[in-house]
Coordinates of C-alpha atoms and ligand atoms in Angstrom, one line a residue:
M1 CA 113.7 -100.7 89.1
N2 CA 115.6 -97.9 87.6
E3 CA 115.3 -96.6 84.0
F4 CA 117.9 -98.9 82.7
E5 CA 116.4 -102.0 84.3
V6 CA 113.0 -101.1 82.8
I7 CA 114.5 -100.8 79.4
G8 CA 116.5 -104.0 79.6
R9 CA 113.6 -106.0 81.0
Y10 CA 110.8 -104.7 78.9
F11 CA 112.1 -103.0 75.8
R12 CA 115.6 -104.2 74.9
S13 CA 116.6 -107.3 73.1
S14 CA 120.0 -108.8 72.9
T15 CA 119.9 -108.7 69.1
G16 CA 118.6 -105.1 69.0
A17 CA 115.8 -106.3 66.9
L18 CA 112.4 -107.4 67.9
A19 CA 112.3 -107.8 71.7
K20 CA 109.6 -110.1 72.9
P21 CA 108.9 -110.8 76.6
N22 CA 108.0 -114.4 77.5
D23 CA 105.0 -115.4 79.5
A24 CA 106.7 -114.1 82.7
G25 CA 107.1 -110.7 81.0
I26 CA 110.8 -111.2 80.7
N27 CA 112.5 -110.2 77.5
T28 CA 114.3 -113.0 76.0
G29 CA 115.8 -111.2 73.0
I30 CA 114.6 -113.9 70.6
D31 CA 112.5 -113.3 67.4
A32 CA 115.1 -111.1 65.7
M33 CA 113.6 -110.3 62.4
A34 CA 115.4 -111.6 59.3
D35 CA 116.4 -108.8 56.9
S36 CA 115.0 -106.1 59.2
G37 CA 117.6 -103.5 58.1
I38 CA 118.7 -103.1 61.7
E39 CA 122.5 -102.9 62.0
T40 CA 122.4 -101.6 65.6
G41 CA 119.2 -101.6 67.7
I42 CA 118.4 -100.7 71.2
G43 CA 121.3 -100.2 73.6
D44 CA 123.7 -97.9 71.8
D45 CA 123.5 -94.1 71.5
C46 CA 121.6 -94.4 68.2
A47 CA 120.2 -97.1 66.2
L48 CA 121.8 -97.7 62.8
L49 CA 119.3 -98.6 60.1
R50 CA 119.4 -99.6 56.4
V51 CA 116.7 -98.3 54.1
P52 CA 116.1 -100.6 51.1
D53 CA 117.6 -99.5 47.8
G54 CA 115.4 -97.4 45.6
H55 CA 113.4 -96.2 48.6
R56 CA 112.9 -93.2 50.8
L57 CA 112.6 -93.2 54.6
A58 CA 109.1 -92.1 55.7
V59 CA 109.1 -90.8 59.3
S60 CA 106.3 -89.6 61.5
V61 CA 105.8 -89.2 65.2
D62 CA 102.6 -88.9 67.4
T63 CA 102.3 -88.0 71.0
L64 CA 99.5 -89.3 73.2
V65 CA 98.9 -87.6 76.6
A66 CA 96.9 -89.3 79.4
D67 CA 93.4 -87.7 79.9
V68 CA 93.8 -85.8 76.6
H69 CA 94.1 -88.6 74.1
F70 CA 93.1 -91.5 76.3
P71 CA 91.8 -92.1 79.8
A72 CA 94.8 -92.5 82.2
S73 CA 92.9 -95.5 83.7
A74 CA 92.6 -97.3 80.3
E75 CA 94.1 -100.7 80.2
P76 CA 97.9 -100.4 79.4
A77 CA 97.7 -103.0 76.6
L78 CA 95.0 -101.0 74.9
I79 CA 97.0 -97.8 75.3
A80 CA 100.0 -99.4 73.6
Q81 CA 98.0 -101.0 70.8
R82 CA 96.1 -97.8 70.0
A83 CA 99.2 -95.5 70.2
L84 CA 101.1 -97.7 67.8
C85 CA 98.2 -98.2 65.3
V86 CA 97.5 -94.4 65.4
S87 CA 101.2 -93.7 64.5
L88 CA 101.4 -96.5 61.9
S89 CA 98.4 -95.1 60.1
D90 CA 100.5 -92.1 59.0
L91 CA 102.8 -94.5 57.2
A92 CA 99.9 -96.3 55.6
A93 CA 98.5 -92.9 54.3
M94 CA 101.9 -92.4 52.6
G95 CA 101.8 -95.8 51.0
A96 CA 104.8 -96.7 53.1
K97 CA 105.8 -100.1 54.3
P98 CA 106.4 -100.2 58.1
L99 CA 110.0 -101.0 59.2
W100 CA 110.9 -99.6 62.6
I101 CA 109.5 -97.7 65.6
T102 CA 110.9 -95.8 68.5
L103 CA 109.1 -95.1 71.8
C104 CA 109.4 -92.2 74.2
L105 CA 107.6 -93.1 77.4
T106 CA 106.9 -90.9 80.4
L107 CA 105.7 -92.7 83.4
P108 CA 104.6 -91.4 86.8
E109 CA 106.2 -94.4 88.5
V110 CA 107.7 -97.8 87.7
D111 CA 104.6 -100.0 88.0
E112 CA 105.4 -103.4 86.6
S113 CA 101.7 -104.4 86.5
W114 CA 101.4 -101.5 84.0
I115 CA 104.6 -101.7 82.0
G116 CA 104.4 -105.5 81.6
P117 CA 101.1 -105.6 79.6
F118 CA 102.0 -102.4 77.9
S119 CA 105.3 -103.7 76.5
C120 CA 103.8 -107.0 75.6
A121 CA 101.0 -105.4 73.6
L122 CA 103.5 -103.0 72.0
H123 CA 105.7 -105.8 70.8
E124 CA 102.8 -107.9 69.7
T125 CA 101.3 -105.1 67.7
A126 CA 104.6 -104.2 66.2
A127 CA 105.1 -107.8 65.2
R128 CA 101.7 -108.0 63.6
Y129 CA 102.7 -105.1 61.3
N130 CA 106.3 -106.4 60.7
C131 CA 108.0 -103.6 62.5
A132 CA 110.6 -103.6 65.2
L133 CA 111.3 -101.4 68.2
V134 CA 114.8 -99.9 67.7
G135 CA 115.1 -97.2 70.4
G136 CA 113.4 -94.7 72.6
D137 CA 113.6 -92.8 75.8
T138 CA 112.2 -93.5 79.2
T139 CA 111.5 -90.7 81.7
R140 CA 109.5 -89.9 84.8
G141 CA 106.5 -87.5 84.7
P142 CA 102.8 -87.5 83.9
L143 CA 101.8 -90.5 81.7
A144 CA 102.5 -89.7 78.1
L145 CA 103.9 -91.6 75.1
S146 CA 105.3 -90.7 71.7
V147 CA 105.6 -93.4 69.1
Q148 CA 107.8 -92.6 66.1
V149 CA 107.3 -94.7 63.1
M150 CA 109.7 -95.3 60.2
G151 CA 109.0 -97.0 56.9
S152 CA 110.0 -97.1 53.3
V153 CA 108.4 -95.8 50.1
P154 CA 109.6 -96.4 46.5
I155 CA 111.4 -93.2 45.4
G156 CA 109.0 -90.7 43.8
K157 CA 105.9 -92.8 44.6
G158 CA 104.8 -91.6 48.1
L159 CA 101.2 -90.5 48.4
L160 CA 101.3 -86.8 49.1
R161 CA 98.4 -84.5 50.2
S162 CA 99.2 -82.1 47.4
G163 CA 98.5 -84.2 44.3
A164 CA 94.7 -83.9 44.0
G165 CA 93.5 -82.5 40.6
I166 CA 90.3 -81.1 39.3
G167 CA 87.9 -83.9 38.2
D168 CA 89.5 -86.5 40.5
Q169 CA 87.1 -88.7 42.4
V170 CA 87.3 -88.8 46.2
Y171 CA 87.3 -92.2 48.0
V172 CA 87.5 -93.5 51.5
T173 CA 88.4 -96.9 52.9
G174 CA 86.3 -98.8 55.4
T175 CA 83.5 -97.1 57.3
L176 CA 83.4 -93.7 58.9
G177 CA 82.2 -92.5 62.4
D178 CA 83.0 -95.7 64.2
G179 CA 85.9 -94.1 66.1
A180 CA 83.9 -91.3 67.4
A181 CA 81.1 -93.6 68.4
G182 CA 83.7 -95.9 70.1
L183 CA 85.1 -93.0 72.1
A184 CA 81.5 -92.1 73.2
A185 CA 81.0 -95.8 74.2
V186 CA 84.3 -95.7 76.2
Q187 CA 83.1 -92.6 77.9
Q188 CA 79.7 -94.3 78.5
H189 CA 77.8 -91.7 76.5
L190 CA 76.4 -94.2 74.1
Q191 CA 73.5 -96.6 74.6
S192 CA 73.4 -99.5 72.3
S193 CA 73.5 -103.4 72.3
E194 CA 76.3 -105.1 74.0
N195 CA 77.6 -106.4 70.7
D196 CA 77.6 -103.0 69.0
I197 CA 79.2 -101.3 72.0
T198 CA 82.0 -104.0 71.9
Y199 CA 82.5 -103.5 68.2
L200 CA 82.6 -99.8 68.4
K201 CA 85.0 -99.7 71.4
Q202 CA 87.3 -102.1 69.5
R203 CA 87.3 -99.7 66.5
F204 CA 88.4 -97.0 68.8
F205 CA 91.1 -99.0 70.7
H206 CA 92.4 -100.9 67.7
P207 CA 92.2 -98.7 64.5
E208 CA 93.6 -100.8 61.7
P209 CA 96.4 -99.0 59.8
Q210 CA 95.4 -99.4 56.2
F211 CA 98.7 -100.7 54.8
K212 CA 97.3 -103.0 52.2
A213 CA 95.1 -100.2 50.7
G214 CA 98.0 -97.7 50.9
A215 CA 100.2 -100.0 49.0
Q216 CA 97.6 -100.6 46.3
L217 CA 97.0 -96.9 46.1
L218 CA 100.7 -96.2 45.2
S219 CA 100.0 -96.8 41.5
F220 CA 96.5 -95.1 41.3
A221 CA 95.9 -92.3 43.8
S222 CA 96.9 -88.7 43.2
A223 CA 96.6 -87.8 46.9
A224 CA 95.9 -89.5 50.2
I225 CA 95.6 -88.8 53.9
D226 CA 94.5 -90.8 57.0
I227 CA 91.4 -89.7 58.7
S228 CA 92.4 -88.8 62.3
D229 CA 90.5 -85.6 63.0
G230 CA 87.4 -86.3 60.9
L231 CA 86.7 -86.5 57.1
L232 CA 86.0 -82.7 56.7
A233 CA 89.1 -81.7 58.4
D234 CA 91.4 -84.2 56.8
L235 CA 90.0 -83.9 53.3
G236 CA 90.3 -80.2 53.9
H237 CA 94.1 -80.7 54.3
I238 CA 94.2 -82.4 50.8
C239 CA 92.2 -79.5 49.4
T240 CA 94.5 -76.9 50.9
A241 CA 97.7 -78.7 49.9
S242 CA 96.4 -79.3 46.3
G243 CA 94.7 -75.9 45.8
V244 CA 91.3 -77.4 45.1
R245 CA 87.8 -77.9 46.5
A246 CA 86.0 -81.2 47.4
V247 CA 82.3 -81.9 47.2
V248 CA 81.2 -84.8 49.4
E249 CA 77.9 -86.6 48.8
I250 CA 76.4 -87.2 52.2
D251 CA 74.4 -90.2 51.1
Q252 CA 77.5 -92.0 49.9
L253 CA 79.3 -92.0 53.3
P254 CA 80.1 -95.6 54.2
L255 CA 78.6 -96.4 57.7
S256 CA 78.9 -99.6 59.7
A257 CA 75.8 -101.5 60.7
A258 CA 76.8 -101.1 64.3
L259 CA 76.9 -97.3 63.9
K260 CA 73.5 -97.2 62.1
R261 CA 71.9 -99.3 64.8
S262 CA 73.3 -97.2 67.6
V263 CA 72.5 -93.6 66.8
D264 CA 70.1 -91.5 64.6
V265 CA 70.9 -90.5 61.0
E266 CA 71.9 -86.9 62.0
Q267 CA 74.5 -88.3 64.6
Q268 CA 75.8 -90.9 62.1
R269 CA 76.5 -88.1 59.6
L270 CA 78.0 -85.8 62.2
W271 CA 80.4 -88.5 63.4
A272 CA 81.2 -89.7 59.9
L273 CA 82.1 -86.2 58.8
S274 CA 83.5 -84.7 61.9
G275 CA 84.3 -87.4 64.4
G276 CA 87.9 -88.3 64.7
D277 CA 89.8 -91.6 65.3
D278 CA 88.7 -93.6 62.3
Y279 CA 92.2 -93.9 60.8
Q280 CA 90.7 -94.9 57.4
L281 CA 92.3 -93.4 54.3
C282 CA 90.8 -90.7 52.2
F283 CA 92.2 -90.6 48.7
T284 CA 91.7 -89.0 45.3
V285 CA 91.8 -90.8 42.0
P286 CA 92.3 -89.3 38.5
A287 CA 90.0 -90.3 35.7
A288 CA 92.7 -92.5 34.1
H289 CA 92.8 -94.8 37.1
I290 CA 89.1 -95.0 38.1
A291 CA 88.5 -98.2 36.2
A292 CA 91.4 -99.8 38.0
I293 CA 90.3 -98.7 41.4
E294 CA 86.7 -99.8 40.8
A295 CA 87.9 -103.2 39.6
L296 CA 89.9 -103.6 42.8
I297 CA 86.7 -102.7 44.8
A298 CA 84.5 -105.0 42.8
D299 CA 86.9 -107.9 43.4
S300 CA 86.9 -107.1 47.2
V301 CA 90.7 -106.6 47.0
L302 CA 90.2 -103.0 48.1
D303 CA 87.5 -102.0 50.7
A304 CA 86.7 -98.4 49.6
Q305 CA 83.8 -96.3 48.4
R306 CA 83.5 -93.2 46.2
I307 CA 82.2 -90.3 48.2
G308 CA 82.7 -87.3 46.1
E309 CA 84.6 -85.2 43.6
I310 CA 87.4 -82.7 43.3
C311 CA 86.6 -79.4 41.6
A312 CA 87.9 -75.8 41.3
G313 CA 87.8 -73.7 44.4
E314 CA 88.7 -74.3 47.9
G315 CA 87.5 -76.1 51.1
V316 CA 85.1 -79.0 51.5
V317 CA 81.4 -78.7 50.8
C318 CA 78.8 -81.3 51.3
R319 CA 75.8 -82.2 49.1
L320 CA 72.6 -84.2 49.8
Q321 CA 70.4 -85.0 46.8
Q322 CA 71.8 -82.3 44.7
Q323 CA 71.2 -79.7 47.6
P324 CA 73.9 -78.0 49.7
F325 CA 74.3 -79.7 53.1
D326 CA 75.5 -77.6 55.9
I327 CA 77.4 -79.1 58.8
A328 CA 78.4 -76.7 61.6
H329 CA 81.1 -78.8 63.2
K330 CA 84.6 -79.2 62.1
G331 CA 87.3 -81.7 63.1
Y332 CA 89.2 -81.8 66.3
N333 CA 91.8 -79.1 66.7
H334 CA 93.9 -79.2 69.9
F335 CA 94.3 -75.4 70.1
G336 CA 90.9 -74.6 68.6
Ligands
LIG401 P1 120.9 -91.9 76.1 O1 121.2 -91.5 77.4 O2 122.0 -92.2 75.2 O3 119.7 -91.2 75.5 P2 119.1 -93.9 77.1 O4 119.6 -94.4 78.5 O5 118.0 -92.9 77.0 O6 120.3 -93.4 76.3 O7 118.7 -95.2 76.3 C1 119.5 -96.3 76.2 C2 119.1 -97.2 75.1 O8 117.8 -97.7 75.3 C3 119.0 -96.4 73.8 O9 119.4 -97.3 72.7 C4 117.6 -96.0 73.7 O10 117.2 -95.9 72.3 C5 116.9 -97.2 74.3 N1 115.6 -96.9 75.0 C6 115.3 -96.1 76.0 N2 114.0 -96.1 76.4 C7 113.4 -96.9 75.5 C8 112.1 -97.3 75.3 N3 111.1 -96.9 76.1 N4 111.8 -98.2 74.3 C9 112.8 -98.6 73.5 N5 114.1 -98.3 73.6 C10 114.4 -97.5 74.6
LIG402 MG1 117.7 -91.0 76.4

């Protein structure tokens, strides 16, 4: 199979919209999405896309390299699922609605037993989040993939990192530390029950982009970021961009039951603060909107917890029972 046959069989659809291979792994070109904004999809020199009126295009790209970001031997379906979810998480953090993706795939060889499950999982995951593959590039080389995601945000409403103000409360969605624990489980560095290991691995391979929360926050949050490199590092980006300091209450960190059962308190805190791969949202809320956010939380419409406060200064500091709490480790930095 050459490059064009690979694209045609696994990635392209006749409609240029959502390609979906059938059970035999062959792309039938059905399932074109109604009102997807795609005027021209895969197969021409560029895709031509229509952003909804009154919206801005939100664009982000992430690269995953084998044996740096995932084990080269990982199941292709899990690689696809995770790569897409990780990229989509950036759209969620902006409060954007997902629309389209492009895929740059570098493969050491054309191995259909790898590309088949990879493309199926990619199309399935894309469909789950209502977005369509509209283009990409396919090359030969060491296994790596870049997923570019595109979405729409109402003009002037995007959740920036730079909007946090003094007195805002800091919140996070979901639970923290599961991604790092899941990676440790994948690397067989974690001893726990089979159920908890399964749960934590799933949290690593299938981080859930927080689109519902992101959309809710559009009206209430002053700043937001997705937690990819650990809470301290990512909340630190909000502080830098906003020119403020954050104080995090260690005993408010939301932790899953599986994490609590699997490691001691010190390790739980370390992973919650500095482990990466959670892809939850960290956001700040000004006083005027606290009641609205707390009401959403109380009604179980929004799964989030207050973990601290924004004040004057810089950087992120932690506190435990009114005392400063020192944590030596910082988030993951590729060149650090
Ligand atoms: P060009 O030479 O103009 O860059 P390519 O041969 O790279 O064109 O790609 C042909 C078409 O297939 C383009 O529309 C491109 O977006 C699409 N494409 C290539 N690789 C992929 C991929 N991995 N996933 C989705 N679309 C792809
Ligand atoms: Mg090309």
